[in-house]
PDB file of C-alpha atoms in Angstrom:
ATOM      1  CA  MET A 114     -42.038 -53.023  32.088  1.00  0.00           C
ATOM      2  CA  ALA A 115     -43.705 -52.265  28.803  1.00  0.00           C
ATOM      3  CA  LEU A 116     -42.139 -53.964  25.463  1.00  0.00           C
ATOM      4  CA  VAL A 117     -39.676 -52.122  24.204  1.00  0.00           C
ATOM      5  CA  ILE A 118     -37.872 -53.011  20.593  1.00  0.00           C
ATOM      6  CA  VAL A 119     -34.095 -51.544  20.318  1.00  0.00           C
ATOM      7  CA  THR A 120     -32.481 -51.163  17.004  1.00  0.00           C
ATOM      8  CA  VAL A 121     -28.933 -50.648  16.480  1.00  0.00           C
ATOM      9  CA  SER A 122     -27.196 -48.878  13.307  1.00  0.00           C
ATOM     10  CA  SER A 123     -23.469 -48.556  13.316  1.00  0.00           C
ATOM     11  CA  GLN A 124     -20.498 -47.699  11.339  1.00  0.00           C
ATOM     12  CA  TYR A 125     -18.396 -50.409  10.487  1.00  0.00           C
ATOM     13  CA  GLY A 126     -15.481 -51.151  12.893  1.00  0.00           C
ATOM     14  CA  SER A 127     -17.353 -49.178  16.018  1.00  0.00           C
ATOM     15  CA  GLY A 128     -18.587 -52.328  17.798  1.00  0.00           C
ATOM     16  CA  GLY A 129     -22.186 -52.009  17.683  1.00  0.00           C
ATOM     17  CA  LEU A 130     -22.849 -55.345  16.939  1.00  0.00           C
ATOM     18  CA  GLY A 131     -21.276 -56.167  20.295  1.00  0.00           C
ATOM     19  CA  ALA A 132     -22.607 -53.389  21.707  1.00  0.00           C
ATOM     20  CA  GLY A 133     -26.284 -54.831  20.832  1.00  0.00           C
ATOM     21  CA  ARG A 134     -25.371 -58.655  21.681  1.00  0.00           C
ATOM     22  CA  ILE A 135     -24.531 -57.199  25.323  1.00  0.00           C
ATOM     23  CA  VAL A 136     -27.971 -55.256  25.478  1.00  0.00           C
ATOM     24  CA  ALA A 137     -29.878 -58.182  24.626  1.00  0.00           C
ATOM     25  CA  GLN A 138     -27.790 -60.377  27.348  1.00  0.00           C
ATOM     26  CA  ARG A 139     -28.166 -57.565  30.073  1.00  0.00           C
ATOM     27  CA  LEU A 140     -32.047 -57.332  29.370  1.00  0.00           C
ATOM     28  CA  GLY A 141     -32.807 -60.812  28.307  1.00  0.00           C
ATOM     29  CA  TYR A 142     -33.968 -59.804  25.114  1.00  0.00           C
ATOM     30  CA  LYS A 143     -34.060 -61.539  21.915  1.00  0.00           C
ATOM     31  CA  PHE A 144     -31.128 -60.439  19.883  1.00  0.00           C
ATOM     32  CA  VAL A 145     -31.891 -60.399  15.917  1.00  0.00           C
ATOM     33  CA  ASP A 146     -29.179 -60.510  13.376  1.00  0.00           C
ATOM     34  CA  GLN A 147     -28.179 -63.308  11.439  1.00  0.00           C
ATOM     35  CA  GLN A 148     -31.607 -64.814  11.976  1.00  0.00           C
ATOM     36  CA  LEU A 149     -33.255 -62.310   9.452  1.00  0.00           C
ATOM     37  CA  PRO A 150     -31.594 -63.719   6.432  1.00  0.00           C
ATOM     38  CA  THR A 151     -32.713 -67.302   7.561  1.00  0.00           C
ATOM     39  CA  VAL A 152     -36.326 -66.192   7.853  1.00  0.00           C
ATOM     40  CA  VAL A 153     -36.076 -63.917   4.374  1.00  0.00           C
ATOM     41  CA  ALA A 154     -34.663 -67.170   2.816  1.00  0.00           C
ATOM     42  CA  LYS A 155     -37.262 -69.650   4.124  1.00  0.00           C
ATOM     43  CA  ARG A 156     -39.970 -67.528   2.804  1.00  0.00           C
ATOM     44  CA  LEU A 157     -38.575 -66.947  -0.681  1.00  0.00           C
ATOM     45  CA  GLY A 158     -37.824 -70.438  -1.031  1.00  0.00           C
ATOM     46  CA  ILE A 159     -33.966 -69.621  -1.473  1.00  0.00           C
ATOM     47  CA  SER A 160     -30.553 -70.093   0.303  1.00  0.00           C
ATOM     48  CA  ARG A 161     -29.647 -67.809   3.076  1.00  0.00           C
ATOM     49  CA  GLU A 162     -26.569 -67.201   1.071  1.00  0.00           C
ATOM     50  CA  ALA A 163     -28.434 -65.642  -1.777  1.00  0.00           C
ATOM     51  CA  VAL A 164     -30.187 -63.393   0.646  1.00  0.00           C
ATOM     52  CA  SER A 165     -27.145 -62.023   2.497  1.00  0.00           C
ATOM     53  CA  ALA A 166     -25.615 -61.681  -0.953  1.00  0.00           C
ATOM     54  CA  ALA A 167     -28.391 -59.453  -2.070  1.00  0.00           C
ATOM     55  CA  GLU A 168     -28.608 -57.624   1.095  1.00  0.00           C
ATOM     56  CA  SER A 169     -24.901 -56.862   1.648  1.00  0.00           C
ATOM     57  CA  ALA A 170     -24.102 -53.243   2.259  1.00  0.00           C
ATOM     58  CA  SER A 171     -20.339 -54.225   1.714  1.00  0.00           C
ATOM     59  CA  ALA A 172     -20.839 -55.136  -1.805  1.00  0.00           C
ATOM     60  CA  SER A 173     -21.763 -52.981  -4.917  1.00  0.00           C
ATOM     61  CA  VAL A 174     -25.090 -53.861  -7.074  1.00  0.00           C
ATOM     62  CA  ALA A 175     -23.134 -55.695  -9.555  1.00  0.00           C
ATOM     63  CA  GLU A 176     -21.059 -57.556  -6.801  1.00  0.00           C
ATOM     64  CA  ARG A 177     -24.369 -58.571  -5.380  1.00  0.00           C
ATOM     65  CA  VAL A 178     -25.972 -59.603  -8.738  1.00  0.00           C
ATOM     66  CA  LEU A 179     -22.885 -61.669  -9.623  1.00  0.00           C
ATOM     67  CA  ARG A 180     -22.760 -63.547  -6.121  1.00  0.00           C
ATOM     68  CA  VAL A 181     -26.581 -64.303  -6.474  1.00  0.00           C
ATOM     69  CA  LEU A 182     -25.756 -65.761 -10.198  1.00  0.00           C
ATOM     70  CA  GLU A 183     -23.216 -67.733  -8.533  1.00  0.00           C
ATOM     71  CA  LEU A 184     -25.640 -68.981  -5.889  1.00  0.00           C
ATOM     72  CA  GLY A 185     -27.924 -70.198  -8.836  1.00  0.00           C
ATOM     73  CA  THR A 186     -30.920 -67.788  -7.400  1.00  0.00           C
ATOM     74  CA  PRO A 187     -32.998 -66.209 -10.570  1.00  0.00           C
ATOM     75  CA  GLU A 188     -32.731 -62.621 -11.210  1.00  0.00           C
ATOM     76  CA  VAL A 189     -36.315 -60.998 -11.481  1.00  0.00           C
ATOM     77  CA  ASP A 190     -36.228 -59.107 -14.637  1.00  0.00           C
ATOM     78  CA  ALA A 191     -37.356 -55.415 -13.509  1.00  0.00           C
ATOM     79  CA  SER A 192     -37.610 -54.377 -17.227  1.00  0.00           C
ATOM     80  CA  GLN A 193     -40.751 -56.803 -17.447  1.00  0.00           C
ATOM     81  CA  GLY A 194     -42.536 -54.770 -14.492  1.00  0.00           C
ATOM     82  CA  GLY A 195     -41.699 -57.050 -11.892  1.00  0.00           C
ATOM     83  CA  PRO A 196     -39.405 -56.503  -8.569  1.00  0.00           C
ATOM     84  CA  SER A 197     -35.802 -56.811  -8.600  1.00  0.00           C
ATOM     85  CA  PHE A 198     -34.585 -59.890  -6.891  1.00  0.00           C
ATOM     86  CA  ASP A 199     -32.931 -57.323  -4.103  1.00  0.00           C
ATOM     87  CA  GLU A 200     -35.842 -55.542  -3.698  1.00  0.00           C
ATOM     88  CA  GLU A 201     -37.700 -59.062  -3.075  1.00  0.00           C
ATOM     89  CA  CYS A 202     -35.376 -59.214  -0.542  1.00  0.00           C
ATOM     90  CA  ALA A 203     -35.739 -56.151   0.880  1.00  0.00           C
ATOM     91  CA  ARG A 204     -39.393 -56.108   1.390  1.00  0.00           C
ATOM     92  CA  GLU A 205     -39.073 -59.585   3.056  1.00  0.00           C
ATOM     93  CA  VAL A 206     -36.578 -58.094   5.374  1.00  0.00           C
ATOM     94  CA  GLN A 207     -39.014 -55.394   6.399  1.00  0.00           C
ATOM     95  CA  GLN A 208     -41.606 -57.801   7.135  1.00  0.00           C
ATOM     96  CA  ALA A 209     -39.248 -59.701   9.365  1.00  0.00           C
ATOM     97  CA  VAL A 210     -38.162 -56.770  11.116  1.00  0.00           C
ATOM     98  CA  ARG A 211     -41.993 -55.692  11.773  1.00  0.00           C
ATOM     99  CA  ASP A 212     -42.755 -59.558  13.152  1.00  0.00           C
ATOM    100  CA  TYR A 213     -39.895 -59.585  15.248  1.00  0.00           C
ATOM    101  CA  ALA A 214     -40.964 -55.958  16.605  1.00  0.00           C
ATOM    102  CA  ALA A 215     -44.609 -57.262  17.129  1.00  0.00           C
ATOM    103  CA  ARG A 216     -43.441 -59.559  19.666  1.00  0.00           C
ATOM    104  CA  GLY A 217     -41.387 -56.723  21.671  1.00  0.00           C
ATOM    105  CA  ASN A 218     -38.384 -56.994  23.963  1.00  0.00           C
ATOM    106  CA  CYS A 219     -35.777 -57.725  21.017  1.00  0.00           C
ATOM    107  CA  VAL A 220     -32.554 -55.883  19.890  1.00  0.00           C
ATOM    108  CA  ILE A 221     -32.362 -55.651  16.257  1.00  0.00           C
ATOM    109  CA  VAL A 222     -29.003 -54.873  14.373  1.00  0.00           C
ATOM    110  CA  GLY A 223     -28.870 -53.429  11.093  1.00  0.00           C
ATOM    111  CA  HIS A 224     -30.853 -54.511   8.329  1.00  0.00           C
ATOM    112  CA  GLY A 225     -32.411 -50.756   8.172  1.00  0.00           C
ATOM    113  CA  GLY A 226     -34.273 -51.733  11.602  1.00  0.00           C
ATOM    114  CA  SER A 227     -34.468 -48.022  12.752  1.00  0.00           C
ATOM    115  CA  ALA A 228     -36.137 -46.978   9.254  1.00  0.00           C
ATOM    116  CA  ILE A 229     -38.530 -49.759   9.014  1.00  0.00           C
ATOM    117  CA  LEU A 230     -39.898 -48.987  12.358  1.00  0.00           C
ATOM    118  CA  GLY A 231     -39.379 -45.523  12.700  1.00  0.00           C
ATOM    119  CA  ARG A 232     -40.252 -42.995  15.432  1.00  0.00           C
ATOM    120  CA  ARG A 233     -42.584 -45.565  17.876  1.00  0.00           C
ATOM    121  CA  PRO A 234     -43.037 -44.769  21.614  1.00  0.00           C
ATOM    122  CA  ASP A 235     -42.201 -48.781  22.028  1.00  0.00           C
ATOM    123  CA  VAL A 236     -38.695 -48.486  19.872  1.00  0.00           C
ATOM    124  CA  ILE A 237     -35.223 -47.001  20.852  1.00  0.00           C
ATOM    125  CA  ARG A 238     -33.363 -46.037  17.730  1.00  0.00           C
ATOM    126  CA  VAL A 239     -29.546 -46.388  18.497  1.00  0.00           C
ATOM    127  CA  TYR A 240     -26.640 -45.214  16.308  1.00  0.00           C
ATOM    128  CA  VAL A 241     -23.388 -46.249  17.350  1.00  0.00           C
ATOM    129  CA  TYR A 242     -20.122 -44.389  15.834  1.00  0.00           C
ATOM    130  CA  ALA A 243     -16.636 -43.868  16.591  1.00  0.00           C
ATOM    131  CA  PRO A 244     -13.554 -41.663  14.798  1.00  0.00           C
ATOM    132  CA  ARG A 245     -12.394 -43.044  11.579  1.00  0.00           C
ATOM    133  CA  ASP A 246      -8.753 -44.127  13.061  1.00  0.00           C
ATOM    134  CA  TRP A 247     -10.059 -45.647  15.896  1.00  0.00           C
ATOM    135  CA  ARG A 248     -12.095 -47.809  13.792  1.00  0.00           C
ATOM    136  CA  ILE A 249      -9.464 -48.595  11.603  1.00  0.00           C
ATOM    137  CA  HIS A 250      -7.175 -49.751  14.275  1.00  0.00           C
ATOM    138  CA  GLN A 251      -9.860 -51.715  15.829  1.00  0.00           C
ATOM    139  CA  ILE A 252     -10.505 -53.538  12.570  1.00  0.00           C
ATOM    140  CA  MET A 253      -6.691 -54.153  12.111  1.00  0.00           C
ATOM    141  CA  SER A 254      -6.261 -55.608  15.534  1.00  0.00           C
ATOM    142  CA  GLY A 255      -9.497 -57.774  15.270  1.00  0.00           C
ATOM    143  CA  HIS A 256      -9.049 -59.340  11.876  1.00  0.00           C
ATOM    144  CA  ASP A 257      -5.307 -59.208  11.622  1.00  0.00           C
ATOM    145  CA  VAL A 258      -4.992 -57.049   8.750  1.00  0.00           C
ATOM    146  CA  ASP A 259      -3.028 -54.289   7.319  1.00  0.00           C
ATOM    147  CA  GLU A 260      -4.226 -50.658   7.642  1.00  0.00           C
ATOM    148  CA  LYS A 261      -4.366 -50.146   4.267  1.00  0.00           C
ATOM    149  CA  THR A 262      -6.783 -53.113   4.455  1.00  0.00           C
ATOM    150  CA  ALA A 263      -8.675 -52.063   7.207  1.00  0.00           C
ATOM    151  CA  SER A 264      -9.027 -48.152   5.903  1.00  0.00           C
ATOM    152  CA  ASP A 265     -10.276 -49.437   2.491  1.00  0.00           C
ATOM    153  CA  GLU A 266     -12.920 -51.836   3.969  1.00  0.00           C
ATOM    154  CA  VAL A 267     -13.913 -49.266   6.515  1.00  0.00           C
ATOM    155  CA  ASP A 268     -14.433 -46.439   3.763  1.00  0.00           C
ATOM    156  CA  ARG A 269     -16.177 -48.889   1.633  1.00  0.00           C
ATOM    157  CA  ILE A 270     -18.371 -50.665   3.924  1.00  0.00           C
ATOM    158  CA  ASP A 271     -19.780 -47.141   5.348  1.00  0.00           C
ATOM    159  CA  ARG A 272     -20.427 -46.208   1.857  1.00  0.00           C
ATOM    160  CA  ARG A 273     -22.269 -49.206   0.975  1.00  0.00           C
ATOM    161  CA  ARG A 274     -24.569 -48.832   4.219  1.00  0.00           C
ATOM    162  CA  GLY A 275     -25.215 -45.283   3.215  1.00  0.00           C
ATOM    163  CA  GLU A 276     -26.087 -46.028  -0.217  1.00  0.00           C
ATOM    164  CA  TYR A 277     -28.441 -48.805   1.063  1.00  0.00           C
ATOM    165  CA  MET A 278     -30.314 -46.745   3.248  1.00  0.00           C
ATOM    166  CA  ARG A 279     -30.698 -43.877   0.810  1.00  0.00           C
ATOM    167  CA  HIS A 280     -32.020 -46.282  -2.014  1.00  0.00           C
ATOM    168  CA  TYR A 281     -34.492 -48.125  -0.062  1.00  0.00           C
ATOM    169  CA  TYR A 282     -35.895 -45.445   2.661  1.00  0.00           C
ATOM    170  CA  GLU A 283     -34.469 -42.124   1.376  1.00  0.00           C
ATOM    171  CA  MET A 284     -32.906 -41.708   4.603  1.00  0.00           C
ATOM    172  CA  GLU A 285     -29.399 -40.112   5.306  1.00  0.00           C
ATOM    173  CA  TRP A 286     -27.561 -42.584   7.399  1.00  0.00           C
ATOM    174  CA  GLY A 287     -26.058 -41.434  10.519  1.00  0.00           C
ATOM    175  CA  ASN A 288     -27.942 -38.450  10.598  1.00  0.00           C
ATOM    176  CA  PRO A 289     -29.010 -37.936  14.333  1.00  0.00           C
ATOM    177  CA  ALA A 290     -32.278 -36.987  13.578  1.00  0.00           C
ATOM    178  CA  HIS A 291     -33.119 -40.313  12.837  1.00  0.00           C
ATOM    179  CA  TYR A 292     -32.353 -41.842  16.032  1.00  0.00           C
ATOM    180  CA  ASP A 293     -33.050 -41.446  19.582  1.00  0.00           C
ATOM    181  CA  LEU A 294     -29.187 -42.167  20.754  1.00  0.00           C
ATOM    182  CA  ALA A 295     -25.885 -41.689  19.371  1.00  0.00           C
ATOM    183  CA  LEU A 296     -23.200 -43.482  21.079  1.00  0.00           C
ATOM    184  CA  ASP A 297     -19.394 -42.828  20.452  1.00  0.00           C
ATOM    185  CA  THR A 298     -17.534 -46.197  21.556  1.00  0.00           C
ATOM    186  CA  SER A 299     -14.559 -44.713  21.353  1.00  0.00           C
ATOM    187  CA  THR A 300     -15.329 -42.934  24.391  1.00  0.00           C
ATOM    188  CA  PHE A 301     -17.835 -45.015  26.207  1.00  0.00           C
ATOM    189  CA  GLY A 302     -16.730 -48.747  24.604  1.00  0.00           C
ATOM    190  CA  PRO A 303     -19.127 -51.450  23.607  1.00  0.00           C
ATOM    191  CA  ASP A 304     -20.056 -52.053  27.519  1.00  0.00           C
ATOM    192  CA  GLY A 305     -20.290 -48.345  28.286  1.00  0.00           C
ATOM    193  CA  ALA A 306     -22.436 -48.120  25.629  1.00  0.00           C
ATOM    194  CA  ALA A 307     -24.579 -50.673  26.232  1.00  0.00           C
ATOM    195  CA  ALA A 308     -24.902 -49.722  29.431  1.00  0.00           C
ATOM    196  CA  LEU A 309     -26.524 -46.457  28.405  1.00  0.00           C
ATOM    197  CA  VAL A 310     -28.450 -48.278  26.025  1.00  0.00           C
ATOM    198  CA  VAL A 311     -30.147 -50.599  29.083  1.00  0.00           C
ATOM    199  CA  ARG A 312     -30.777 -47.452  31.055  1.00  0.00           C
ATOM    200  CA  ALA A 313     -32.608 -45.709  28.222  1.00  0.00           C
ATOM    201  CA  VAL A 314     -34.671 -49.067  27.877  1.00  0.00           C
ATOM    202  CA  GLU A 315     -35.276 -48.804  31.399  1.00  0.00           C
ATOM    203  CA  LEU A 316     -36.517 -45.427  31.352  1.00  0.00           C
ATOM    204  CA  ARG A 317     -38.610 -46.040  28.276  1.00  0.00           C
ATOM    205  CA  GLY A 318     -40.467 -48.892  30.015  1.00  0.00           C
ATOM    206  CA  GLU A 319     -41.233 -47.218  33.106  1.00  0.00           C
TER     207      GLU A 319
END
């Protein structure tokens, strides 16, 4: 079977992370998620937490700057013509995604993987979504929080993910035109969604 890379983008609370992990397990692929901040941290000579703070789609720009300063990571002054710290991290994340993709047979969750790799014959770009109410209840049960907290988090993180993709890739996050598969986990569940992705990989690799 030919080498295949799967990228998974997902709405918050839709179970995209779990579905991606199942796909990797069933195919015997490398599962790439938290490894990316670690790789970037080593390349930049900073802490993994600083990278996560800079890249976090769940924080505003101001929140990210404050978190980076708290971690003792110097900001690059964009007014002096250099890239900002966030831009440095984004550039290194992009290279790390390409490096993992070059090895093939991996599942890359989040980090703009679908936009970084784009439409390629060896890439299957997956978007995982579900109705807002369904996702809110998933967050409530999974994180033991009340409905208002879950609702606020769903809206905030989805909004930040959309802003991240527009800012760095000029891409409308969640637009079906940017993906090969769009799967509703309220219909299929994470296991069912994973099974469909596995079948797509098998078809692509034939």
